[in-house]
mmCIF file of C-alpha atoms in Angstrom:
data_model
loop_
_atom_site.group_PDB
_atom_site.id
_atom_site.type_symbol
_atom_site.label_atom_id
_atom_site.label_comp_id
_atom_site.label_asym_id
_atom_site.label_seq_id
_atom_site.Cartn_x
_atom_site.Cartn_y
_atom_site.Cartn_z
ATOM 1 C CA ALA Y 1 -22.598 76.135 1.735
ATOM 2 C CA ALA Y 2 -23.218 72.983 3.794
ATOM 3 C CA THR Y 3 -21.662 69.797 5.146
ATOM 4 C CA VAL Y 4 -23.097 66.296 5.402
ATOM 5 C CA GLU Y 5 -23.255 65.535 9.108
ATOM 6 C CA VAL Y 6 -24.766 62.012 9.258
ATOM 7 C CA VAL Y 7 -25.674 59.431 6.603
ATOM 8 C CA GLN Y 8 -27.722 56.290 6.849
ATOM 9 C CA SER Y 9 -27.137 54.677 3.444
ATOM 10 C CA PRO Y 10 -27.958 54.440 0.635
ATOM 11 C CA ALA Y 11 -27.675 58.115 -0.320
ATOM 12 C CA TRP Y 12 -25.989 60.050 -3.132
ATOM 13 C CA ARG Y 13 -24.846 63.500 -4.213
ATOM 14 C CA ASP Y 14 -25.296 64.582 -7.832
ATOM 15 C CA ARG Y 15 -23.000 67.396 -8.994
ATOM 16 C CA GLY Y 16 -22.321 68.405 -12.580
ATOM 17 C CA GLY Y 17 -23.563 65.116 -14.009
ATOM 18 C CA VAL Y 18 -21.482 63.012 -11.579
ATOM 19 C CA THR Y 19 -23.109 60.856 -8.896
ATOM 20 C CA GLU Y 20 -21.163 59.946 -5.744
ATOM 21 C CA PRO Y 21 -22.176 58.072 -2.613
ATOM 22 C CA LEU Y 22 -23.035 60.559 0.136
ATOM 23 C CA ALA Y 23 -20.510 60.447 2.985
ATOM 24 C CA ALA Y 24 -20.331 62.018 6.423
ATOM 25 C CA GLY Y 25 -18.093 65.104 6.292
ATOM 26 C CA MET Y 26 -18.725 65.692 2.566
ATOM 27 C CA GLU Y 27 -18.916 69.378 1.655
ATOM 28 C CA LEU Y 28 -21.836 70.561 -0.432
ATOM 29 C CA LYS Y 29 -21.979 73.374 -2.941
ATOM 30 C CA SER Y 30 -24.806 75.395 -4.385
ATOM 31 C CA GLY Y 31 -26.711 73.324 -6.943
ATOM 32 C CA ASP Y 32 -25.856 69.929 -5.434
ATOM 33 C CA VAL Y 33 -28.718 67.425 -5.488
ATOM 34 C CA LEU Y 34 -28.961 64.955 -2.600
ATOM 35 C CA ARG Y 35 -30.913 61.736 -2.952
ATOM 36 C CA THR Y 36 -31.703 59.170 -0.281
ATOM 37 C CA GLY Y 37 -32.765 55.614 -1.002
ATOM 38 C CA GLN Y 38 -35.277 53.380 0.703
ATOM 39 C CA GLY Y 39 -34.726 53.295 4.473
ATOM 40 C CA ALA Y 40 -32.026 55.997 4.231
ATOM 41 C CA ARG Y 41 -31.635 59.280 6.138
ATOM 42 C CA ALA Y 42 -29.174 62.187 5.856
ATOM 43 C CA TYR Y 43 -28.466 65.166 8.119
ATOM 44 C CA VAL Y 44 -26.997 68.281 6.508
ATOM 45 C CA MET Y 45 -25.544 71.210 8.465
ATOM 46 C CA LEU Y 46 -25.817 74.542 6.658
ATOM 47 C CA ALA Y 47 -22.814 76.833 7.051
ATOM 48 C CA GLU Y 48 -24.896 79.287 9.134
ATOM 49 C CA GLY Y 49 -25.757 76.586 11.697
ATOM 50 C CA SER Y 50 -29.193 75.297 10.666
ATOM 51 C CA ARG Y 51 -29.727 71.559 10.222
ATOM 52 C CA VAL Y 52 -31.757 69.829 7.521
ATOM 53 C CA LYS Y 53 -32.780 66.203 8.099
ATOM 54 C CA LEU Y 54 -33.852 64.208 5.059
ATOM 55 C CA GLY Y 55 -35.967 61.079 5.180
ATOM 56 C CA GLU Y 56 -36.012 58.070 2.895
ATOM 57 C CA SER Y 57 -36.566 58.425 -0.832
ATOM 58 C CA ALA Y 58 -35.933 62.175 -0.584
ATOM 59 C CA ARG Y 59 -34.658 64.418 -3.334
ATOM 60 C CA PHE Y 60 -33.221 67.739 -2.164
ATOM 61 C CA THR Y 61 -31.334 70.599 -3.816
ATOM 62 C CA LEU Y 62 -29.398 73.338 -2.046
ATOM 63 C CA PHE Y 63 -28.985 76.771 -3.619
ATOM 64 C CA SER Y 64 -26.871 79.460 -1.964
ATOM 65 C CA ARG Y 65 -26.337 83.058 -3.026
ATOM 66 C CA SER Y 66 -24.028 83.780 -0.096
ATOM 67 C CA LEU Y 67 -20.424 84.763 -0.535
ATOM 68 C CA GLN Y 68 -19.796 84.013 3.158
ATOM 69 C CA PRO Y 69 -22.525 81.500 4.111
ATOM 70 C CA GLY Y 70 -21.146 81.042 7.642
ATOM 71 C CA ARG Y 71 -21.897 84.684 8.447
ATOM 72 C CA ALA Y 72 -25.099 85.344 6.531
ATOM 73 C CA PHE Y 73 -26.964 82.668 4.595
ATOM 74 C CA ARG Y 74 -29.068 83.558 1.570
ATOM 75 C CA GLY Y 75 -30.484 80.782 -0.435
ATOM 76 C CA ALA Y 76 -33.142 78.218 -1.128
ATOM 77 C CA LEU Y 77 -33.741 74.600 -0.274
ATOM 78 C CA ASP Y 78 -35.771 72.638 -2.789
ATOM 79 C CA VAL Y 79 -37.468 69.476 -1.491
ATOM 80 C CA LEU Y 80 -38.537 67.630 -4.647
ATOM 81 C CA ALA Y 81 -39.630 64.424 -2.892
ATOM 82 C CA GLY Y 82 -39.777 62.907 0.565
ATOM 83 C CA ALA Y 83 -39.806 64.185 4.130
ATOM 84 C CA PHE Y 84 -37.508 66.762 5.728
ATOM 85 C CA ARG Y 85 -37.008 68.697 8.958
ATOM 86 C CA PHE Y 86 -35.390 72.152 9.142
ATOM 87 C CA THR Y 87 -34.128 73.289 12.559
ATOM 88 C CA THR Y 88 -32.234 76.472 13.325
ATOM 89 C CA GLY Y 89 -29.498 76.160 15.943
ATOM 90 C CA THR Y 90 -29.107 78.659 18.775
ATOM 91 C CA LEU Y 91 -26.180 80.475 17.124
ATOM 92 C CA ALA Y 92 -27.879 80.539 13.729
ATOM 93 C CA LYS Y 93 -30.861 82.419 15.177
ATOM 94 C CA ALA Y 94 -28.606 85.427 15.773
ATOM 95 C CA ARG Y 95 -27.102 85.388 12.251
ATOM 96 C CA PRO Y 96 -28.747 87.105 9.309
ATOM 97 C CA ARG Y 97 -30.392 84.677 6.931
ATOM 98 C CA GLU Y 98 -32.861 84.603 4.127
ATOM 99 C CA VAL Y 99 -34.020 81.061 3.506
ATOM 100 C CA ALA Y 100 -36.866 79.825 1.339
ATOM 101 C CA ILE Y 101 -37.861 76.176 1.206
ATOM 102 C CA ARG Y 102 -39.855 74.884 -1.727
ATOM 103 C CA VAL Y 103 -41.893 71.792 -0.826
ATOM 104 C CA GLY Y 104 -43.610 70.468 -3.921
ATOM 105 C CA THR Y 105 -46.040 73.217 -4.944
ATOM 106 C CA ALA Y 106 -45.581 75.382 -1.827
ATOM 107 C CA THR Y 107 -42.800 77.846 -0.977
ATOM 108 C CA VAL Y 108 -42.032 78.428 2.705
ATOM 109 C CA GLY Y 109 -40.448 81.662 3.909
ATOM 110 C CA ILE Y 110 -38.525 80.889 7.081
ATOM 111 C CA ARG Y 111 -38.928 83.024 10.129
ATOM 112 C CA GLY Y 112 -39.465 79.888 12.134
ATOM 113 C CA THR Y 113 -36.856 77.867 13.812
ATOM 114 C CA ASP Y 114 -38.242 74.338 13.609
ATOM 115 C CA LEU Y 115 -40.456 72.890 10.901
ATOM 116 C CA TRP Y 116 -41.146 69.522 9.312
ATOM 117 C CA GLY Y 117 -42.590 68.753 5.901
ATOM 118 C CA ARG Y 118 -42.935 66.351 3.022
ATOM 119 C CA THR Y 119 -44.062 66.176 -0.555
ATOM 120 C CA ASP Y 120 -45.294 63.078 -2.327
ATOM 121 C CA GLY Y 121 -47.882 61.972 -4.871
ATOM 122 C CA ASP Y 122 -50.728 62.759 -2.454
ATOM 123 C CA GLY Y 123 -49.702 66.390 -1.894
ATOM 124 C CA ASP Y 124 -47.635 68.662 0.325
ATOM 125 C CA MET Y 125 -47.531 69.131 4.087
ATOM 126 C CA VAL Y 126 -45.577 71.605 6.223
ATOM 127 C CA ALA Y 127 -45.790 71.540 10.036
ATOM 128 C CA LEU Y 128 -44.662 74.431 12.248
ATOM 129 C CA LEU Y 129 -43.141 73.234 15.515
ATOM 130 C CA GLU Y 130 -41.597 76.513 16.672
ATOM 131 C CA GLY Y 131 -41.361 80.074 15.323
ATOM 132 C CA ARG Y 132 -43.348 81.340 12.353
ATOM 133 C CA ILE Y 133 -43.445 80.653 8.621
ATOM 134 C CA GLU Y 134 -45.123 82.064 5.539
ATOM 135 C CA ILE Y 135 -46.284 79.635 2.848
ATOM 136 C CA THR Y 136 -47.060 80.645 -0.729
ATOM 137 C CA ARG Y 137 -49.002 78.214 -2.911
ATOM 138 C CA ALA Y 138 -50.895 78.980 -6.125
ATOM 139 C CA GLY Y 139 -50.607 82.712 -5.465
ATOM 140 C CA GLN Y 140 -52.124 82.445 -1.975
ATOM 141 C CA ILE Y 141 -50.097 83.317 1.142
ATOM 142 C CA THR Y 142 -50.744 81.509 4.415
ATOM 143 C CA GLU Y 143 -48.931 82.465 7.606
ATOM 144 C CA LEU Y 144 -48.434 79.931 10.374
ATOM 145 C CA ALA Y 145 -47.584 81.659 13.651
ATOM 146 C CA GLN Y 146 -49.044 79.101 16.046
ATOM 147 C CA PRO Y 147 -46.709 76.201 16.921
ATOM 148 C CA TRP Y 148 -48.069 72.693 16.423
ATOM 149 C CA THR Y 149 -50.127 73.574 13.368
ATOM 150 C CA PHE Y 150 -49.680 72.298 9.839
ATOM 151 C CA PHE Y 151 -50.400 73.325 6.267
ATOM 152 C CA ASP Y 152 -52.097 70.458 4.442
ATOM 153 C CA ALA Y 153 -52.209 70.786 0.634
ATOM 154 C CA PRO Y 154 -53.601 67.651 -1.047
ATOM 155 C CA ARG Y 155 -53.028 67.422 -4.812
ATOM 156 C CA GLY Y 156 -55.831 69.136 -6.714
ATOM 157 C CA LYS Y 157 -57.571 70.456 -3.569
ATOM 158 C CA ALA Y 158 -57.548 73.646 -1.513
ATOM 159 C CA ALA Y 159 -54.979 73.833 1.283
ATOM 160 C CA GLU Y 160 -56.022 73.942 4.930
ATOM 161 C CA VAL Y 161 -54.327 74.822 8.220
ATOM 162 C CA LYS Y 162 -54.953 72.228 10.926
ATOM 163 C CA ALA Y 163 -53.845 71.479 14.487
ATOM 164 C CA LEU Y 164 -50.975 68.982 14.768
ATOM 165 C CA ASP Y 165 -51.444 66.262 17.359
ATOM 166 C CA PRO Y 166 -48.094 65.537 19.116
ATOM 167 C CA GLU Y 167 -48.756 61.791 18.884
ATOM 168 C CA VAL Y 168 -49.274 62.056 15.119
ATOM 169 C CA PHE Y 169 -46.079 64.095 14.839
ATOM 170 C CA ARG Y 170 -44.127 61.433 16.751
ATOM 171 C CA VAL Y 171 -45.015 58.999 13.946
ATOM 172 C CA LEU Y 172 -44.226 61.548 11.202
ATOM 173 C CA ALA Y 173 -40.896 62.506 12.793
ATOM 174 C CA ARG Y 174 -39.704 58.919 12.455
ATOM 175 C CA GLN Y 175 -39.515 59.604 8.699
ATOM 176 C CA THR Y 176 -36.537 61.960 9.202
ATOM 177 C CA GLU Y 177 -34.938 60.700 12.436
ATOM 178 C CA ILE Y 178 -32.168 58.130 12.647
ATOM 179 C CA GLN Y 179 -33.039 55.817 15.523
ATOM 180 C CA ALA Y 180 -30.563 54.103 17.826
ATOM 181 C CA GLY Y 181 -29.451 50.867 16.209
ATOM 182 C CA ASP Y 182 -30.361 51.953 12.662
ATOM 183 C CA GLY Y 183 -26.704 52.202 11.670
ATOM 184 C CA ALA Y 184 -25.378 55.504 10.353
ATOM 185 C CA ALA Y 185 -22.020 57.149 9.619
ATOM 186 C CA ARG Y 186 -21.223 60.446 11.382
ATOM 187 C CA ALA Y 187 -18.483 62.919 10.599
ATOM 188 C CA GLY Y 188 -15.699 62.238 13.109
ATOM 189 C CA GLY Y 189 -16.807 58.668 13.817
#
C-alpha cells in the first residue's frame, strides 16, 4: 500500500505486535502503525503516488481497501498524534482514489491535493494549501474550498475556519519538513 521514502530517525513501524526501526525503502501494509520520535521525520509514498510527511512525535496508521493500490487507492490515514502533510503528485491526480484522513476528532475527505495538519493535546488543525477538502467533526461538515485557509478545532470548543498567513505556515511546515543538514536516510542513498 505504501513505501517509506525518507526517514530521519528515530522512527518505528509496528505490525502484528512487532516493532521494527523504520527504514528507507521499507514496504508498508494496511494496518501498519508508524511512530516518529523526538526530532524525527518520515516521508511515505502511497502506491497511487501521493506523499505523506510525518513530523516528530507522530503516530500514524495506514488502512487500505485496495486490491491494486497503484491503480486506484481506497483507504484511510489515521493521524493519532503529531503533524503531517498530504500532497498528491501529478500522476496521482489522474488516478481514482478515495482517501479519508482522520486527524484527532476530525475526518477529512480528500478532494484537495495539498494539505497540512496536526493533532495534539490542544486540539486539531487542518490547513488547505491547494484543492478542496471536506471536514467532518462532531456531526458537522465544513468544506474548505479556498486555498490558504485552515480549520481550527481547539479541544472542547467550536471549530472555526480562518485565513492562513503564509509566514505562519512557513513555521508550521518546519514540523514536517526535513531540512538540509538534518541527516536523513533516503531509499536509494
